[in-house]
Coordinates of N, CA and C in Angstrom, one line a residue:
M1 N 94.5 114.6 112.1 CA 94.9 113.0 112.2 C 96.6 113.0 112.4
K2 N 97.3 113.4 111.7 CA 98.8 113.1 111.7 C 99.2 113.9 113.2
H3 N 98.6 114.8 113.6 CA 99.0 115.1 115.1 C 98.7 114.1 115.8
K4 N 97.8 113.7 116.0 CA 97.6 112.5 116.8 C 98.4 111.5 116.8
R5 N 99.0 110.8 115.5 CA 99.6 110.0 115.5 C 101.0 110.3 116.4
I6 N 101.3 111.6 115.9 CA 102.7 112.2 116.5 C 102.5 111.9 117.8
I7 N 101.5 112.8 118.6 CA 101.3 112.9 119.8 C 101.2 111.3 120.5
L8 N 100.3 110.5 119.9 CA 100.4 108.8 120.7 C 101.8 108.3 120.4
I9 N 102.6 108.6 119.5 CA 104.1 107.9 119.5 C 104.9 108.6 120.6
I10 N 104.6 109.8 120.8 CA 105.4 110.6 121.7 C 104.7 110.0 123.5
L11 N 103.5 109.9 123.4 CA 102.9 109.6 124.8 C 103.7 107.9 124.9
T12 N 103.8 107.3 123.8 CA 104.2 105.8 124.4 C 105.4 105.8 124.7
F13 N 106.6 106.7 123.8 CA 107.8 106.7 124.4 C 108.3 107.4 125.9
A14 N 107.4 107.8 126.2 CA 107.5 108.8 127.3 C 107.2 107.8 128.3
T15 N 106.3 107.0 128.2 CA 105.7 106.2 128.8 C 106.4 105.1 129.4
V16 N 107.7 104.5 128.5 CA 108.6 103.8 128.4 C 109.8 104.3 129.5
I17 N 110.1 105.5 128.9 CA 111.3 106.4 129.3 C 111.0 106.5 130.9
W18 N 109.7 106.7 131.1 CA 109.4 107.1 132.8 C 109.5 105.6 133.5
G19 N 109.0 104.5 133.0 CA 108.9 103.3 133.5 C 110.6 103.2 134.1
Q20 N 111.5 103.4 133.1 CA 112.9 102.9 133.9 C 113.6 104.3 134.6
M21 N 112.6 105.0 134.9 CA 113.1 106.1 135.7 C 113.8 105.7 137.2
N22 N 113.1 104.8 138.0 CA 113.2 104.0 139.4 C 113.1 102.4 139.2
P23 N 114.1 101.9 138.6 CA 114.3 100.6 138.7 C 114.5 99.6 140.0
V24 N 115.0 100.4 140.7 CA 115.2 100.1 142.2 C 114.5 101.1 143.2
T25 N 114.0 100.1 144.0 CA 113.3 100.8 145.3 C 113.8 100.2 146.6
V26 N 114.6 101.4 147.5 CA 115.0 100.9 148.8 C 114.2 101.3 149.7
S27 N 113.7 100.7 150.7 CA 112.6 101.2 152.0 C 113.7 100.5 153.0
A28 N 113.5 101.3 154.4 CA 114.1 100.6 155.5 C 113.3 101.1 156.8
S29 N 113.0 100.1 157.7 CA 112.6 100.1 159.0 C 113.2 99.6 160.5
A30 N 112.5 100.4 161.2 CA 113.5 100.0 162.4 C 112.7 98.9 163.3
R31 N 113.0 98.0 163.9 CA 112.5 97.4 164.9 C 112.0 98.0 166.2
S32 N 112.7 98.9 166.4 CA 112.1 99.5 167.7 C 112.2 100.9 167.6
A33 N 111.5 101.5 168.7 CA 111.9 103.1 168.3 C 112.9 103.7 169.2
A34 N 113.9 104.6 168.9 CA 115.1 104.8 169.1 C 115.1 105.6 170.2
R35 N 116.0 105.6 171.0 CA 116.1 106.1 172.4 C 117.9 106.6 172.3
A36 N 118.0 108.1 173.0 CA 119.6 108.3 173.1 C 120.1 107.3 173.7
G37 N 121.5 106.9 173.2 CA 122.2 105.8 173.5 C 122.4 104.6 173.4
E38 N 120.8 104.4 172.8 CA 120.7 103.0 172.7 C 121.2 102.4 171.0
V39 N 121.0 101.0 170.7 CA 121.4 100.7 169.5 C 120.0 100.2 169.0
V40 N 119.6 100.3 167.8 CA 118.4 100.3 167.2 C 118.9 99.2 165.8
H41 N 117.9 98.2 165.5 CA 118.3 97.2 164.1 C 117.4 97.7 163.2
V42 N 117.7 98.1 162.0 CA 117.2 98.7 161.1 C 117.0 98.1 159.7
E43 N 115.9 97.1 159.1 CA 116.4 96.5 158.1 C 116.0 97.4 157.0
M44 N 116.4 97.0 156.0 CA 116.6 97.8 154.7 C 116.1 96.6 153.4
T45 N 115.2 96.9 152.4 CA 115.0 96.1 151.7 C 115.1 96.9 150.3
A46 N 115.5 96.0 149.3 CA 115.6 96.9 147.8 C 114.9 95.7 146.7
E47 N 114.0 96.3 146.5 CA 113.2 95.9 145.3 C 113.3 96.2 144.0
M48 N 113.4 95.3 142.9 CA 113.7 95.8 141.6 C 113.0 95.2 140.5
E49 N 113.2 96.0 139.6 CA 112.3 95.0 138.7 C 113.4 94.3 138.1
H50 N 112.3 93.0 137.4 CA 113.1 91.5 137.0 C 114.6 91.6 136.4
E51 N 114.6 92.6 135.4 CA 115.5 92.6 135.0 C 116.9 93.3 135.6
W52 N 117.0 93.8 136.8 CA 117.8 94.8 137.5 C 118.4 93.8 138.2
H53 N 119.5 94.1 138.8 CA 120.3 93.3 139.8 C 121.1 94.3 140.8
I54 N 121.6 94.1 141.8 CA 122.4 94.8 143.0 C 123.8 93.8 143.1
Y55 N 124.8 94.2 143.3 CA 125.8 93.6 143.7 C 126.0 93.3 145.0
A56 N 126.7 92.5 145.7 CA 126.7 92.2 147.1 C 127.3 93.1 148.0
L57 N 127.4 93.2 149.3 CA 128.0 94.4 149.9 C 129.6 93.7 150.3
H58 N 129.6 92.9 150.1 CA 131.0 92.3 150.2 C 131.8 92.2 149.0
D59 N 133.2 92.7 148.5 CA 133.5 92.7 147.8 C 134.4 91.2 147.3
A60 N 134.2 90.7 146.2 CA 134.4 89.3 146.2 C 136.0 89.4 145.1
G61 N 136.4 90.1 144.9 CA 137.6 90.3 144.2 C 137.7 90.9 142.9
E62 N 138.3 90.3 142.0 CA 138.1 90.8 140.6 C 136.5 91.0 140.1
G63 N 136.0 91.9 139.3 CA 134.8 92.2 139.1 C 134.1 93.7 139.5
P64 N 133.0 93.3 139.6 CA 132.0 94.5 139.7 C 132.4 95.4 141.5
I65 N 132.3 96.5 141.6 CA 132.5 97.2 142.9 C 131.0 96.4 143.7
A66 N 131.2 96.3 145.0 CA 130.7 96.3 145.7 C 129.2 97.0 146.1
T67 N 128.1 96.6 146.6 CA 127.0 97.8 147.1 C 127.5 98.5 148.5
V68 N 127.3 99.5 148.2 CA 127.6 100.4 149.4 C 126.3 101.1 150.5
I69 N 126.4 100.6 151.7 CA 125.3 101.4 152.6 C 126.1 102.5 153.3
T70 N 125.7 103.7 153.3 CA 126.1 104.9 154.1 C 124.9 105.7 155.1
I71 N 125.5 105.7 155.8 CA 124.9 106.2 156.9 C 124.9 107.6 157.3
N72 N 124.3 108.3 157.2 CA 124.8 110.1 157.6 C 123.9 110.5 158.5
G73 N 124.3 111.4 159.4 CA 123.7 112.2 160.6 C 124.6 112.4 161.8
D74 N 124.2 113.3 162.6 CA 125.1 113.6 163.5 C 125.1 112.9 164.8
Y75 N 123.8 111.9 164.7 CA 123.5 111.3 166.1 C 123.5 110.0 165.8
V76 N 123.9 109.4 164.5 CA 123.4 108.0 164.0 C 124.9 107.4 163.4
S77 N 125.4 106.4 163.7 CA 126.4 105.5 163.3 C 126.1 104.1 163.2
R78 N 127.1 103.5 162.1 CA 126.8 101.9 162.1 C 127.5 101.3 163.1
Q79 N 126.9 100.2 163.9 CA 127.3 99.5 165.0 C 127.4 98.1 164.4
G80 N 128.5 97.1 164.7 CA 128.0 95.8 164.1 C 128.5 95.7 162.7
K81 N 128.4 94.7 161.9 CA 128.3 94.1 160.5 C 126.7 94.0 159.9
I82 N 126.8 94.4 158.7 CA 125.5 94.1 158.1 C 125.2 92.8 157.5
D83 N 124.2 92.4 157.8 CA 123.6 90.8 157.7 C 123.1 91.1 156.2
E84 N 123.4 90.3 155.1 CA 122.5 90.1 153.6 C 122.1 88.6 153.3
P85 N 121.0 88.5 153.0 CA 120.9 87.1 152.4 C 121.2 86.5 151.5
E86 N 121.2 85.2 151.3 CA 122.1 84.5 150.6 C 122.1 84.8 148.9
P87 N 123.2 85.4 148.2 CA 123.0 85.8 147.3 C 122.8 85.1 146.2
I88 N 121.7 85.5 145.0 CA 121.8 85.1 143.8 C 123.2 85.5 143.0
E89 N 123.7 84.4 142.4 CA 124.9 84.4 141.4 C 124.5 84.4 140.4
K90 N 124.8 85.3 139.4 CA 124.3 85.4 137.9 C 125.8 86.1 137.5
Y91 N 126.0 85.6 136.0 CA 127.0 85.9 135.3 C 126.9 87.5 134.6
D92 N 127.6 88.2 134.6 CA 127.7 89.9 134.0 C 128.5 89.9 133.0
E93 N 128.3 90.0 132.0 CA 129.0 90.2 130.8 C 130.0 91.2 130.7
G94 N 129.5 92.3 131.6 CA 130.4 93.3 131.7 C 131.8 92.9 132.5
F95 N 131.9 91.8 133.1 CA 133.2 91.6 133.8 C 133.8 90.2 133.4

């Protein structure tokens, strides 16, 4: 009986810890197929748990470091500016 309780406690904590492993999910999709030499618009979406937040792409001066989107590859590069939705401003006690 004692072993069952210990196993139950361990599984309970493991579930809580496992749930925190990926609080933010990022996905990307292209509006059209890519052909050599053409520009393709890619939409990225970041979804996160309620209590999690990411910072804006543009540095607002003193405070947190802005979010960075990096594009890697021999045949791809960023062209133009990155648009982002209107930010939800929230005070961060860390700054």
